[in-house]
Amino acid sequence: MLYPPHYWLENAQVPVCLVAGQDLVPQTPDGLAAVDLEILAGKIQQIKLHAKETKALDNLPRFNLQKKLIFPCFVDIHTHLDKGHSWPRSPNPDGTFDGALAAVFADVKQYYRAEDVYRRMDFGLKCSYAHGTIALRTHIDSFGQQGQIGFEVFQALRQAWQGKLHLQAACLVSVDYYLTPEGQALADQMAEQAMILGGVAYQNPDLEAQLAQVFRLAQERGLDLDLHVDETDDPGSHVLHRVALMALETGFTGKILCGHCCSLANQAPAQVQQTLALVKQARIGIVSLPLCNLYLQGRTPGKTPHWRGITTVHEIKQAGIPLAFASDNCRDPFYAFGDHDGLEVLTQAIRLGHLDHPYDDWCTSVTHIPAEFMALPHLGQLSVGGEADFIIFKARYFSELFARPQQDRCLIRKGQRIETTLPDYAELDDLVQVKT
C-alpha cells in the first residue's frame, strides 16, 4: 500500500522510552503509550497521545493501527559481515571458539576473494535491511591482503547502500599487531578512511604495552576504539578492567566500546563492582552479543552447559553504563545461526538475561543506545521533525512481540512502506556449496 504524502497513523502503541522530547505518560505497566503520528513528506510532524473521542480537525487520511507496536528502526553496532554466510562451506567442527578460529583461517585461505566477500556481505545487508535495520557497524579482519580486500569491498558496499543504511567499519586484529609497523600503517589507514580502530585484546603478560600503543595511536589520530575483550569463561581474564584503567591513565577523549565482556559473569561480585566503577568513570560502553556467546561460551562436548554466555547485563545497567545488544556473527564458524534481525537479538537477550519484570527501557539497547555510540543520535528513536523511519509490528504488547518472530512486520522508511522480502539463500549457492 502506498501512503499519501500527508497522513495520520492513529492508535499505535509505542514504548515511551523510544520517543524523544515528548512528555508522554506510560499507559501500560510495560511503559507503552497509545499515540497518533502525523506524517508529512517523509517526516514525523506530530506525536500525540491518542484520544478515542478526538474529532478530526483536518481532512487528512487516517489509518487506525489498532494498537500495533511501533519501534524506530534497529541499530546493529557489532557484526562481522566479512565472515557471514560461510557456514555451509566452512562449518565449525565442534562448536568451540578454537574450532571457529581454525575454520575461519582455512576459509580465508581457500575462498577469500573480493567477489566472494562482496556477495556475502551484501547478502547480510539485505537481511538487515529487510528486518528493519537502519545503521550497522561491521568489524573487518584486517591482517595484510585480507584487510585490503575487506575494506575495498566495504567502501563499495557503503556507496551502494547509501540512503538506505548508515554503515561503519572497524578494523579487527589482535592488539599486539599495533606494536608493528604494519599495525601503525593500519591505524593511519583507519584515520584516512574515517573508520574505527578495533582489535581483540587477550589477557597476556604484554597487555599493558599493547593497550598503551592502541590508545596512543587512536588518540593521536582522533579515532574511536571498538575492542573485543574477555570473550571467555575464564574468571582470570580482566581485560575490560585493564582497558578502563588505560583509558583513565591516558585521558583518552574518544568513544570506547568493549564487546563481549563474558568473563565478568564468572568473577566475584567485588571484582565485578570494582571493574564496572572504572568502566563508568572511563565512559566506556559495552555491547553484549547474546546469540554468539550463548553458542560458544561454556561449551564442552557431551556436557550440558550451565552458563548462558552473556555478561552481567543487569549489573552493567545498574552501574549507569551504556549497554547495547547486537547480532555479532551470522551463519559462520563463530555462530551457526542468525539472520541480522534486531528483534531476534532483543528477544533472546530478554529471555537469556531475564530482562522482563520489568521490561523497563531495555529496547533502547538495540535502537538509541547503539545509535549514540555510532554518533548517529538522530536514529533509534521516534522524534518530531525526524525521518519517518520505523517498524510497525502486528503485536500490540511486549508479550505478543517476543512470542513470535514477527515476520509480518511492516517497514516504513521516509513515510512509505518498503519491501521486506528476505534474500534467498540460493543466491549464494555457487559460493557456499555444502561440504559432503
XYZ file of C-alpha atoms in Angstrom:
436
model
C 0.000 0.000 0.000
C 1.281 3.454 -0.928
C 0.699 6.085 1.731
C -0.209 9.648 0.652
C 2.359 12.412 1.270
C 0.431 13.658 4.315
C -1.446 11.340 6.671
C -2.035 10.188 10.249
C -1.258 6.833 11.848
C -3.709 6.550 14.719
C -3.913 4.383 17.814
C -0.375 2.999 17.692
C 1.397 1.653 20.774
C 4.918 2.962 21.351
C 7.464 2.388 24.135
C 7.675 5.796 25.803
C 11.445 5.365 26.210
C 11.800 5.403 22.407
C 10.024 8.725 21.883
C 12.337 11.749 22.013
C 11.389 15.069 23.515
C 7.774 14.228 24.281
C 6.181 14.276 27.706
C 4.240 11.050 27.265
C 2.891 9.219 30.285
C 3.057 5.411 30.055
C -0.415 3.914 29.935
C 0.529 0.271 30.469
C 2.713 -1.454 33.105
C 5.244 -2.171 30.343
C 5.809 1.507 29.584
C 3.699 1.747 26.434
C 1.506 4.646 25.363
C -1.154 4.880 22.648
C -0.295 7.674 20.226
C -1.191 9.238 16.901
C 1.585 10.192 14.469
C 1.249 12.807 11.751
C 3.483 12.091 8.756
C 4.298 14.761 6.159
C 6.745 14.440 3.287
C 8.568 11.551 4.945
C 8.970 13.208 8.344
C 7.152 12.949 11.655
C 5.223 16.184 12.213
C 3.449 15.324 15.454
C 3.370 12.619 18.102
C 0.464 12.983 20.489
C -1.466 10.797 22.864
C -4.356 9.008 21.224
C -7.810 10.029 22.374
C -10.740 7.875 21.286
C -13.210 10.738 21.058
C -10.962 13.310 19.389
C -12.678 14.931 16.403
C -10.539 15.311 13.319
C -9.783 18.970 12.623
C -8.394 18.310 9.168
C -9.296 16.227 6.170
C -6.147 14.124 6.158
C -6.288 10.362 5.570
C -6.183 8.414 8.844
C -5.052 4.828 9.330
C -6.018 3.092 12.576
C -3.259 0.705 13.694
C -5.433 -0.870 16.392
C -2.672 -0.681 18.985
C 0.034 -2.214 16.812
C 3.504 -1.574 18.220
C 5.818 0.920 16.547
C 9.606 0.794 17.044
C 12.244 3.033 15.485
C 14.500 1.134 13.103
C 17.211 -1.049 14.628
C 20.864 -0.072 15.025
C 23.225 -3.078 14.897
C 26.573 -1.934 16.269
C 28.603 -5.167 16.294
C 28.637 -7.513 13.285
C 31.161 -9.481 11.209
C 29.801 -9.249 7.686
C 33.075 -10.349 6.079
C 32.746 -13.781 7.706
C 28.984 -14.097 7.315
C 27.118 -16.870 5.494
C 30.179 -19.053 5.018
C 28.886 -21.849 7.260
C 27.789 -24.302 4.507
C 31.324 -24.497 3.103
C 33.258 -23.978 6.356
C 31.315 -25.228 9.387
C 32.716 -25.237 12.886
C 33.734 -28.861 13.540
C 32.860 -28.878 17.258
C 31.157 -25.576 18.095
C 34.083 -24.312 20.162
C 35.930 -20.987 19.926
C 39.130 -22.748 18.823
C 37.155 -24.679 16.226
C 35.777 -21.403 14.891
C 39.226 -19.842 14.600
C 40.584 -22.826 12.695
C 37.594 -22.956 10.340
C 37.784 -19.222 9.584
C 41.515 -19.406 8.921
C 41.011 -22.258 6.442
C 38.063 -20.490 4.794
C 40.046 -17.294 4.236
C 42.961 -19.193 2.770
C 40.783 -21.051 0.278
C 37.957 -18.662 -0.594
C 38.658 -15.047 0.420
C 38.354 -13.055 -2.811
C 36.735 -9.673 -3.464
C 33.687 -11.054 -5.286
C 33.108 -13.684 -2.609
C 33.356 -11.137 0.207
C 31.157 -8.601 -1.589
C 28.339 -11.035 -2.241
C 28.269 -12.469 1.277
C 28.456 -9.046 2.902
C 25.766 -7.704 0.591
C 23.575 -10.696 1.442
C 23.925 -9.866 5.126
C 22.987 -6.240 4.462
C 19.908 -7.329 2.528
C 18.824 -9.356 5.556
C 19.473 -6.453 7.928
C 17.547 -4.002 5.790
C 14.574 -6.323 5.337
C 14.344 -6.877 9.107
C 14.329 -3.138 9.826
C 17.931 -2.115 10.498
C 18.896 1.442 9.586
C 22.520 1.591 10.798
C 25.180 -1.074 11.171
C 28.826 -1.382 12.162
C 30.903 -4.303 10.979
C 34.312 -5.493 12.102
C 36.621 -6.439 9.255
C 39.556 -8.831 9.686
C 42.484 -6.620 8.733
C 45.754 -8.527 8.528
C 47.611 -7.798 5.285
C 45.921 -8.561 1.973
C 42.785 -9.786 3.722
C 42.257 -6.349 5.198
C 42.826 -4.601 1.876
C 40.166 -6.731 0.238
C 37.760 -6.337 3.122
C 37.923 -2.550 3.246
C 37.762 -2.135 -0.534
C 34.599 -4.225 -0.523
C 33.198 -2.288 2.423
C 33.735 1.053 0.674
C 31.940 -0.244 -2.406
C 29.028 -1.505 -0.321
C 28.775 1.728 1.641
C 28.352 3.542 -1.662
C 25.833 1.005 -2.961
C 23.690 1.206 0.201
C 23.881 4.969 0.610
C 20.491 6.374 1.572
C 19.288 3.030 2.919
C 21.813 2.021 5.587
C 24.326 4.028 7.598
C 27.426 1.822 7.530
C 30.547 1.962 9.674
C 33.552 -0.334 9.851
C 36.168 -1.138 12.470
C 39.412 -2.925 11.692
C 39.992 -6.182 13.542
C 43.417 -7.514 14.507
C 44.899 -8.797 17.746
C 46.133 -5.735 19.621
C 49.766 -6.895 19.606
C 49.699 -6.127 15.863
C 49.717 -2.408 16.666
C 53.260 -2.741 18.030
C 54.463 -3.447 14.480
C 54.991 -1.021 11.587
C 52.128 -2.752 9.777
C 49.845 -2.059 12.716
C 50.733 1.619 12.723
C 50.064 1.759 8.983
C 46.650 0.192 9.642
C 45.883 2.945 12.155
C 46.863 5.527 9.540
C 44.524 3.864 7.049
C 41.653 3.965 9.538
C 42.236 7.680 10.041
C 42.396 8.380 6.300
C 39.138 6.488 5.714
C 37.344 7.788 8.842
C 36.948 4.299 10.279
C 37.064 2.873 13.816
C 40.236 1.473 15.367
C 39.423 -2.010 16.585
C 41.068 -5.119 17.901
C 40.940 -8.220 20.058
C 42.689 -7.914 23.411
C 43.668 -11.079 25.277
C 44.944 -11.485 28.821
C 48.724 -11.820 28.413
C 51.966 -10.544 30.037
C 52.399 -7.813 27.393
C 48.837 -6.494 27.532
C 49.863 -3.204 29.185
C 52.214 -2.275 26.347
C 49.729 -3.394 23.714
C 46.893 -1.317 25.146
C 49.150 1.713 25.631
C 50.042 1.579 21.951
C 46.417 1.179 20.832
C 45.328 4.176 22.911
C 48.254 6.269 21.687
C 47.538 5.516 18.037
C 43.831 6.244 18.436
C 44.343 9.461 20.415
C 46.912 10.882 18.001
C 44.617 10.197 15.026
C 41.341 11.190 16.621
C 39.889 7.686 16.301
C 37.265 5.935 18.384
C 38.008 2.457 19.762
C 35.947 -0.724 19.451
C 37.557 -3.662 21.229
C 36.738 -7.345 21.717
C 37.550 -8.205 25.337
C 37.157 -11.133 27.733
C 35.311 -13.420 25.331
C 35.998 -16.366 27.616
C 34.645 -18.148 30.666
C 37.991 -17.701 32.453
C 37.399 -15.577 35.599
C 41.076 -14.629 35.484
C 40.571 -12.624 32.302
C 40.407 -8.955 33.371
C 40.984 -7.182 30.061
C 37.975 -4.880 30.480
C 39.428 -3.746 33.809
C 42.788 -3.027 32.164
C 41.162 -1.145 29.271
C 39.297 1.093 31.715
C 42.483 1.821 33.659
C 44.338 2.657 30.451
C 41.567 4.994 29.318
C 41.763 6.865 32.609
C 45.571 6.948 32.721
C 45.828 8.338 29.191
C 42.890 10.726 29.415
C 41.534 9.273 26.187
C 38.911 11.570 24.658
C 37.328 9.366 22.004
C 34.477 6.891 22.324
C 35.329 3.407 23.619
C 33.112 0.391 23.061
C 34.006 -3.021 24.508
C 32.315 -6.119 23.174
C 31.532 -9.454 24.870
C 32.969 -8.999 28.403
C 31.840 -12.563 29.156
C 34.285 -13.331 31.967
C 32.606 -10.731 34.201
C 29.788 -13.223 34.722
C 32.224 -15.665 36.345
C 34.061 -13.226 38.605
C 33.477 -12.446 42.274
C 30.912 -9.692 42.931
C 33.542 -7.406 44.465
C 35.728 -7.706 41.363
C 32.745 -7.012 39.090
C 31.788 -3.946 41.115
C 35.334 -2.590 41.012
C 35.651 -3.111 37.263
C 32.286 -1.542 36.467
C 33.119 1.508 38.591
C 36.222 2.052 36.450
C 34.273 1.426 33.227
C 31.711 4.028 34.263
C 34.418 6.549 35.148
C 36.163 5.945 31.802
C 32.885 6.466 29.877
C 33.170 3.051 28.215
C 30.124 1.483 26.590
C 29.554 -2.259 26.500
C 27.948 -4.338 23.780
C 26.710 -7.818 24.664
C 26.360 -10.413 21.932
C 23.770 -12.837 23.319
C 23.385 -15.131 20.311
C 27.040 -15.856 19.589
C 28.046 -16.025 23.245
C 25.216 -18.442 24.009
C 26.547 -20.615 21.185
C 30.254 -20.572 22.057
C 30.618 -19.960 25.784
C 30.515 -22.810 28.273
C 30.541 -25.422 25.500
C 32.043 -28.736 26.481
C 31.318 -31.638 24.110
C 28.998 -34.172 25.726
C 28.110 -31.938 28.680
C 25.075 -29.775 29.320
C 26.024 -26.073 29.582
C 25.289 -24.329 32.881
C 26.004 -20.769 31.738
C 24.167 -18.626 29.211
C 27.369 -16.970 27.993
C 26.243 -13.359 28.345
C 27.907 -10.778 30.539
C 26.497 -9.214 33.716
C 23.906 -7.102 31.917
C 21.825 -6.164 34.965
C 24.845 -5.004 36.944
C 26.169 -3.037 33.952
C 22.899 -1.185 33.567
C 22.574 -0.572 37.306
C 26.055 0.992 37.230
C 24.820 3.541 34.685
C 26.966 2.184 31.858
C 25.547 2.362 28.294
C 24.739 -1.190 27.170
C 23.844 -2.365 23.680
C 22.971 -5.747 22.230
C 23.967 -6.708 18.685
C 23.958 -9.537 16.149
C 27.662 -10.408 16.040
C 28.366 -13.323 13.662
C 25.741 -14.852 11.379
C 25.971 -18.291 9.772
C 29.731 -18.602 10.041
C 32.051 -20.728 12.205
C 31.516 -18.469 15.234
C 27.733 -18.789 15.120
C 25.862 -21.323 13.008
C 22.581 -19.398 13.024
C 21.325 -15.794 12.986
C 19.762 -13.544 10.369
C 20.833 -9.983 11.237
C 17.489 -9.327 12.916
C 17.446 -6.749 15.700
C 14.206 -8.147 17.069
C 15.680 -11.641 17.414
C 18.675 -10.150 19.228
C 16.448 -8.252 21.647
C 14.105 -11.204 22.162
C 16.905 -13.608 23.007
C 18.623 -11.050 25.238
C 15.418 -10.632 27.214
C 14.937 -14.381 27.562
C 18.559 -15.142 28.447
C 19.079 -12.215 30.769
C 15.642 -12.136 32.443
C 15.143 -8.570 31.236
C 11.426 -8.624 31.893
C 9.661 -7.856 35.195
C 10.007 -5.019 34.276
C 10.897 -4.586 30.613
C 11.919 -1.059 31.594
C 13.843 0.607 28.726
C 15.790 -2.454 27.509
C 14.510 -1.870 23.967
C 16.834 1.151 23.743
C 19.736 -1.341 23.709
C 19.088 -2.197 20.028
C 17.995 1.285 18.976
C 19.041 4.556 20.577
C 21.992 3.472 22.746
C 23.965 1.976 19.834
C 22.955 4.956 17.668
C 24.599 7.276 20.207
C 27.805 5.235 20.074
C 27.774 5.397 16.288
C 27.469 9.206 16.555
C 24.018 8.990 14.967
C 21.888 10.372 17.820
C 19.001 11.208 15.495
C 18.458 7.494 14.867
C 16.990 4.812 17.123
C 14.116 6.944 18.386
C 10.849 8.500 17.235
C 11.129 12.260 17.181
C 9.106 15.189 15.906
C 10.920 16.612 12.904
C 12.839 13.385 12.365
C 12.602 10.981 9.454
C 9.533 8.722 9.465
C 11.686 5.567 9.655
C 10.110 2.921 11.851
C 8.761 -0.612 12.129
C 5.108 -1.496 12.652
C 4.622 -4.847 14.336
C 1.332 -6.708 14.355
C 1.954 -7.355 18.055
C 0.284 -4.948 20.471
C 2.230 -5.662 23.656
C 5.669 -6.949 24.574
C 4.184 -10.325 25.499
C 2.990 -10.655 21.905
C 6.100 -9.085 20.365
C 8.511 -11.542 21.973
C 6.312 -14.602 21.484
C 6.515 -14.768 17.672
C 9.174 -13.970 15.057
C 7.033 -11.052 13.709
C 7.870 -11.836 10.104
C 4.731 -9.934 9.109
C 6.246 -6.647 10.305
C 5.780 -3.539 8.168
C 8.783 -1.300 7.500
C 8.277 2.410 6.947
C 11.159 4.425 5.513
C 10.685 8.143 4.850
C 6.982 7.678 5.416
C 6.474 4.905 2.882
C 6.261 1.156 3.179
C 9.245 -0.718 1.752
C 9.783 -4.273 0.549
C 10.688 -6.723 3.310
C 11.334 -9.886 1.310
C 14.448 -11.615 2.617
C 17.117 -12.722 0.135
C 17.041 -16.374 -0.866
C 19.935 -18.492 0.392
C 20.156 -19.940 -3.126
C 21.743 -16.646 -4.196
C 24.955 -17.859 -2.573
C 24.883 -21.468 -3.740
C 27.817 -21.093 -6.102
C 29.905 -19.627 -3.265
C 28.952 -21.859 -0.362
C 28.339 -25.360 -1.659
C 27.723 -27.661 1.290
C 30.627 -29.979 2.033
C 29.845 -33.683 1.818
